[in-house]
Structure formats: structure tokens, C-alpha cells
Amino acid sequence: MTEPLRIAVTQLPHGQGLPLPAYQTEHAAGLDLLAAVPEDKPLAIAPGERALVPTGLAIALPAGYEAQVRPRSGLAVKHGVTVLNAPGTIDADYRGEIGVPLINHGRETFVIRRGERIAQMVVAPVVQIAFEPVAELPMSARGAGGFGSTGR
């Protein structure tokens, strides 16, 4: 196994006392992000509503990397709660708090308590491109076939 990428992290005052994001299994791709809401003020998200959930974390990604904030499948399947802009991108030059925009597609109010796992974060390399205008694109087997053109 290769050495892990070292990423500087700061716990903001309202995130103090929470564990840092961690992988739940040996081969997990994402680290779980935790809710940094006050202990005495859980955050309730009514059906159809959305909320920006604080994590109490700020990170410094190295140039050439991004972090994606993705839904946790358990919250989506069991409760209908998911990340609104999935996947959300954290750019290498962003230094503010990581916030997770959640939406409740379920039928019941969903209550988020301090330290609850609310999303996962995957760090990946980024390739920046330069468009090259051409008069015509090369042919491919698929061509211009769009949504559903290769099956159900």
C-alpha cells in the first residue's frame, strides 16, 4: 500500500471534540464527515426541506487534488436524506469550512445530532483541460446517442 496523502486540517471551534473524518473499513474510498451541530440543538430537516450542515472542519488540499462530498447510502436508502449538490466539489484553493447541503426527500422529519455521520468525502487527483476547437469531432461507435441509447 502507498503512503497516504497528507492533508492539513483545522477543527473550527464548533468542531472541537469531534473525531476527525475516518475511513470505516480498510478499503473504503470515502471518509465519513460528521455533523458539528450543538449538542443541545439538533438540526431537524422537515420533508422537502434542506439545510447546510456544518462539519467544523477546514482543509488545505494540495494543488492537483479535489475533495468530493457525496451522500451516505444508508441515509439515502433508509431515510431519503441525501447531499443536495452531489457530488459537491471542494477545490484545492478553498480554505473555508466544509458544509454539507442535505435535503430530506423522506416522509418524516430527519433529526441530525452532533457527531452523526452525514456524508462522505473522497479525495481525488484533478486533470485540468484546454479545449481545442475543431471543425468536426472524430467518429465513435456510439455517435450522438444520448440518454438510454445503449440500453434501459
PDB file of C-alpha atoms in Angstrom:
ATOM      1  CA  MET A   1       0.000   0.000   0.000  1.00  0.00           C
ATOM      2  CA  THR A   2       1.222   3.511  -0.780  1.00  0.00           C
ATOM      3  CA  GLU A   3       1.680   6.235   1.807  1.00  0.00           C
ATOM      4  CA  PRO A   4      -1.472   8.274   2.441  1.00  0.00           C
ATOM      5  CA  LEU A   5      -1.674  11.798   1.031  1.00  0.00           C
ATOM      6  CA  ARG A   6      -1.094  14.188   3.958  1.00  0.00           C
ATOM      7  CA  ILE A   7      -3.747  16.907   4.163  1.00  0.00           C
ATOM      8  CA  ALA A   8      -3.685  19.786   6.640  1.00  0.00           C
ATOM      9  CA  VAL A   9      -6.916  20.060   8.620  1.00  0.00           C
ATOM     10  CA  THR A  10      -8.191  22.589  11.141  1.00  0.00           C
ATOM     11  CA  GLN A  11     -11.020  21.911  13.563  1.00  0.00           C
ATOM     12  CA  LEU A  12     -13.009  25.083  13.995  1.00  0.00           C
ATOM     13  CA  PRO A  13     -14.272  25.994  17.491  1.00  0.00           C
ATOM     14  CA  HIS A  14     -17.691  24.375  16.975  1.00  0.00           C
ATOM     15  CA  GLY A  15     -15.985  21.198  15.722  1.00  0.00           C
ATOM     16  CA  GLN A  16     -13.721  20.780  18.745  1.00  0.00           C
ATOM     17  CA  GLY A  17     -14.165  17.442  20.495  1.00  0.00           C
ATOM     18  CA  LEU A  18     -15.413  15.611  17.405  1.00  0.00           C
ATOM     19  CA  PRO A  19     -13.171  12.948  15.872  1.00  0.00           C
ATOM     20  CA  LEU A  20     -11.530  13.753  12.550  1.00  0.00           C
ATOM     21  CA  PRO A  21     -13.069  12.122   9.469  1.00  0.00           C
ATOM     22  CA  ALA A  22     -12.054   8.480   9.185  1.00  0.00           C
ATOM     23  CA  TYR A  23     -12.381   5.527   6.841  1.00  0.00           C
ATOM     24  CA  GLN A  24     -14.769   2.942   8.250  1.00  0.00           C
ATOM     25  CA  THR A  25     -13.128  -0.043   6.535  1.00  0.00           C
ATOM     26  CA  GLU A  26      -9.669  -0.869   5.209  1.00  0.00           C
ATOM     27  CA  HIS A  27     -10.558  -0.370   1.543  1.00  0.00           C
ATOM     28  CA  ALA A  28     -13.139   2.417   1.871  1.00  0.00           C
ATOM     29  CA  ALA A  29     -12.849   5.213  -0.695  1.00  0.00           C
ATOM     30  CA  GLY A  30     -14.588   7.866   1.411  1.00  0.00           C
ATOM     31  CA  LEU A  31     -14.040   9.325   4.856  1.00  0.00           C
ATOM     32  CA  ASP A  32     -17.165   9.987   6.891  1.00  0.00           C
ATOM     33  CA  LEU A  33     -17.962  13.638   7.648  1.00  0.00           C
ATOM     34  CA  LEU A  34     -19.634  14.378  10.980  1.00  0.00           C
ATOM     35  CA  ALA A  35     -22.238  16.987  11.914  1.00  0.00           C
ATOM     36  CA  ALA A  36     -20.832  19.780  14.090  1.00  0.00           C
ATOM     37  CA  VAL A  37     -24.205  20.984  15.348  1.00  0.00           C
ATOM     38  CA  PRO A  38     -24.533  21.999  19.014  1.00  0.00           C
ATOM     39  CA  GLU A  39     -25.122  19.126  21.442  1.00  0.00           C
ATOM     40  CA  ASP A  40     -28.215  20.827  22.834  1.00  0.00           C
ATOM     41  CA  LYS A  41     -29.601  21.945  19.443  1.00  0.00           C
ATOM     42  CA  PRO A  42     -30.003  19.065  16.992  1.00  0.00           C
ATOM     43  CA  LEU A  43     -30.880  20.124  13.450  1.00  0.00           C
ATOM     44  CA  ALA A  44     -34.287  18.979  12.182  1.00  0.00           C
ATOM     45  CA  ILE A  45     -34.895  18.807   8.426  1.00  0.00           C
ATOM     46  CA  ALA A  46     -38.578  18.504   7.522  1.00  0.00           C
ATOM     47  CA  PRO A  47     -39.691  16.566   4.431  1.00  0.00           C
ATOM     48  CA  GLY A  48     -38.887  18.578   1.297  1.00  0.00           C
ATOM     49  CA  GLU A  49     -36.619  20.954   3.221  1.00  0.00           C
ATOM     50  CA  ARG A  50     -32.855  21.426   3.014  1.00  0.00           C
ATOM     51  CA  ALA A  51     -30.147  22.605   5.381  1.00  0.00           C
ATOM     52  CA  LEU A  52     -26.441  23.377   5.257  1.00  0.00           C
ATOM     53  CA  VAL A  53     -24.896  21.175   7.939  1.00  0.00           C
ATOM     54  CA  PRO A  54     -21.581  22.361   9.425  1.00  0.00           C
ATOM     55  CA  THR A  55     -18.687  19.920   9.855  1.00  0.00           C
ATOM     56  CA  GLY A  56     -16.409  22.176  11.912  1.00  0.00           C
ATOM     57  CA  LEU A  57     -13.546  21.376   9.513  1.00  0.00           C
ATOM     58  CA  ALA A  58     -11.421  23.308   7.045  1.00  0.00           C
ATOM     59  CA  ILE A  59      -8.770  21.600   4.918  1.00  0.00           C
ATOM     60  CA  ALA A  60      -5.865  22.554   2.659  1.00  0.00           C
ATOM     61  CA  LEU A  61      -5.814  20.235  -0.334  1.00  0.00           C
ATOM     62  CA  PRO A  62      -2.607  20.204  -2.351  1.00  0.00           C
ATOM     63  CA  ALA A  63      -2.682  21.611  -5.889  1.00  0.00           C
ATOM     64  CA  GLY A  64      -3.859  18.988  -8.359  1.00  0.00           C
ATOM     65  CA  TYR A  65      -6.456  17.464  -5.986  1.00  0.00           C
ATOM     66  CA  GLU A  66     -10.126  17.942  -5.171  1.00  0.00           C
ATOM     67  CA  ALA A  67     -12.401  16.556  -2.495  1.00  0.00           C
ATOM     68  CA  GLN A  68     -15.896  15.402  -3.371  1.00  0.00           C
ATOM     69  CA  VAL A  69     -18.678  15.414  -0.789  1.00  0.00           C
ATOM     70  CA  ARG A  70     -21.014  12.520  -1.501  1.00  0.00           C
ATOM     71  CA  PRO A  71     -24.147  11.075   0.074  1.00  0.00           C
ATOM     72  CA  ARG A  72     -24.059   8.209   2.545  1.00  0.00           C
ATOM     73  CA  SER A  73     -26.055   5.392   1.018  1.00  0.00           C
ATOM     74  CA  GLY A  74     -27.591   4.389   4.360  1.00  0.00           C
ATOM     75  CA  LEU A  75     -29.115   7.836   4.925  1.00  0.00           C
ATOM     76  CA  ALA A  76     -30.445   7.913   1.368  1.00  0.00           C
ATOM     77  CA  VAL A  77     -31.983   4.441   1.393  1.00  0.00           C
ATOM     78  CA  LYS A  78     -33.295   4.348   4.968  1.00  0.00           C
ATOM     79  CA  HIS A  79     -34.381   7.981   5.389  1.00  0.00           C
ATOM     80  CA  GLY A  80     -34.437   9.679   1.959  1.00  0.00           C
ATOM     81  CA  VAL A  81     -31.741  12.140   3.086  1.00  0.00           C
ATOM     82  CA  THR A  82     -29.022  12.962   0.578  1.00  0.00           C
ATOM     83  CA  VAL A  83     -26.463  15.591  -0.429  1.00  0.00           C
ATOM     84  CA  LEU A  84     -28.262  18.242  -2.467  1.00  0.00           C
ATOM     85  CA  ASN A  85     -25.488  19.033  -4.957  1.00  0.00           C
ATOM     86  CA  ALA A  86     -23.963  15.556  -5.086  1.00  0.00           C
ATOM     87  CA  PRO A  87     -21.159  15.342  -5.552  1.00  0.00           C
ATOM     88  CA  GLY A  88     -20.115  18.693  -4.136  1.00  0.00           C
ATOM     89  CA  THR A  89     -16.581  19.724  -5.048  1.00  0.00           C
ATOM     90  CA  ILE A  90     -14.039  21.246  -2.674  1.00  0.00           C
ATOM     91  CA  ASP A  91     -11.312  22.928  -4.727  1.00  0.00           C
ATOM     92  CA  ALA A  92      -7.647  22.895  -3.731  1.00  0.00           C
ATOM     93  CA  ASP A  93      -7.655  26.661  -3.085  1.00  0.00           C
ATOM     94  CA  TYR A  94     -10.736  26.688  -0.791  1.00  0.00           C
ATOM     95  CA  ARG A  95      -9.927  27.211   2.893  1.00  0.00           C
ATOM     96  CA  GLY A  96     -13.352  27.734   4.432  1.00  0.00           C
ATOM     97  CA  GLU A  97     -15.477  25.349   6.453  1.00  0.00           C
ATOM     98  CA  ILE A  98     -16.733  22.223   4.748  1.00  0.00           C
ATOM     99  CA  GLY A  99     -20.504  22.458   4.790  1.00  0.00           C
ATOM    100  CA  VAL A 100     -22.814  19.674   3.647  1.00  0.00           C
ATOM    101  CA  PRO A 101     -26.087  20.709   1.960  1.00  0.00           C
ATOM    102  CA  LEU A 102     -28.581  17.973   2.844  1.00  0.00           C
ATOM    103  CA  ILE A 103     -32.140  17.567   1.563  1.00  0.00           C
ATOM    104  CA  ASN A 104     -34.830  15.400   3.069  1.00  0.00           C
ATOM    105  CA  HIS A 105     -36.732  13.514   0.357  1.00  0.00           C
ATOM    106  CA  GLY A 106     -38.277  11.275   3.017  1.00  0.00           C
ATOM    107  CA  ARG A 107     -41.738  11.378   4.558  1.00  0.00           C
ATOM    108  CA  GLU A 108     -40.686  12.221   8.115  1.00  0.00           C
ATOM    109  CA  THR A 109     -38.612  14.952   9.723  1.00  0.00           C
ATOM    110  CA  PHE A 110     -34.990  13.839   9.990  1.00  0.00           C
ATOM    111  CA  VAL A 111     -33.049  14.962  13.064  1.00  0.00           C
ATOM    112  CA  ILE A 112     -29.272  15.388  12.853  1.00  0.00           C
ATOM    113  CA  ARG A 113     -27.384  15.184  16.133  1.00  0.00           C
ATOM    114  CA  ARG A 114     -23.841  16.249  16.963  1.00  0.00           C
ATOM    115  CA  GLY A 115     -21.254  13.770  15.713  1.00  0.00           C
ATOM    116  CA  GLU A 116     -23.643  11.948  13.376  1.00  0.00           C
ATOM    117  CA  ARG A 117     -22.139  10.745  10.090  1.00  0.00           C
ATOM    118  CA  ILE A 118     -23.850  12.866   7.417  1.00  0.00           C
ATOM    119  CA  ALA A 119     -21.817  12.433   4.221  1.00  0.00           C
ATOM    120  CA  GLN A 120     -18.584  11.038   2.889  1.00  0.00           C
ATOM    121  CA  MET A 121     -15.599  12.798   1.366  1.00  0.00           C
ATOM    122  CA  VAL A 122     -13.444  11.324  -1.396  1.00  0.00           C
ATOM    123  CA  VAL A 123     -10.142  12.980  -2.353  1.00  0.00           C
ATOM    124  CA  ALA A 124      -9.010  12.504  -5.953  1.00  0.00           C
ATOM    125  CA  PRO A 125      -6.498  13.893  -8.449  1.00  0.00           C
ATOM    126  CA  VAL A 126      -7.719  16.532 -10.892  1.00  0.00           C
ATOM    127  CA  VAL A 127      -6.800  16.948 -14.530  1.00  0.00           C
ATOM    128  CA  GLN A 128      -7.315  20.405 -15.975  1.00  0.00           C
ATOM    129  CA  ILE A 129      -8.021  20.574 -19.686  1.00  0.00           C
ATOM    130  CA  ALA A 130      -7.592  23.028 -22.529  1.00  0.00           C
ATOM    131  CA  PHE A 131     -10.308  22.975 -25.173  1.00  0.00           C
ATOM    132  CA  GLU A 132      -9.080  22.652 -28.741  1.00  0.00           C
ATOM    133  CA  PRO A 133     -11.659  23.965 -31.210  1.00  0.00           C
ATOM    134  CA  VAL A 134     -12.101  21.697 -34.238  1.00  0.00           C
ATOM    135  CA  ALA A 135     -14.486  21.760 -37.192  1.00  0.00           C
ATOM    136  CA  GLU A 136     -15.560  18.159 -36.656  1.00  0.00           C
ATOM    137  CA  LEU A 137     -15.232  15.535 -33.942  1.00  0.00           C
ATOM    138  CA  PRO A 138     -13.812  12.088 -34.697  1.00  0.00           C
ATOM    139  CA  MET A 139     -16.397   9.326 -35.186  1.00  0.00           C
ATOM    140  CA  SER A 140     -17.177   6.778 -32.463  1.00  0.00           C
ATOM    141  CA  ALA A 141     -19.326   3.651 -32.257  1.00  0.00           C
ATOM    142  CA  ARG A 142     -21.875   5.470 -30.086  1.00  0.00           C
ATOM    143  CA  GLY A 143     -22.005   8.684 -32.066  1.00  0.00           C
ATOM    144  CA  ALA A 144     -24.540  11.180 -30.775  1.00  0.00           C
ATOM    145  CA  GLY A 145     -26.706   8.592 -28.992  1.00  0.00           C
ATOM    146  CA  GLY A 146     -27.896  10.145 -25.756  1.00  0.00           C
ATOM    147  CA  PHE A 147     -29.819   9.100 -22.667  1.00  0.00           C
ATOM    148  CA  GLY A 148     -30.888   5.458 -22.883  1.00  0.00           C
ATOM    149  CA  SER A 149     -29.279   4.897 -26.279  1.00  0.00           C
ATOM    150  CA  THR A 150     -27.175   1.959 -25.046  1.00  0.00           C
ATOM    151  CA  GLY A 151     -29.944   0.139 -23.171  1.00  0.00           C
ATOM    152  CA  ARG A 152     -32.550   0.645 -20.452  1.00  0.00           C
TER     153      ARG A 152
END
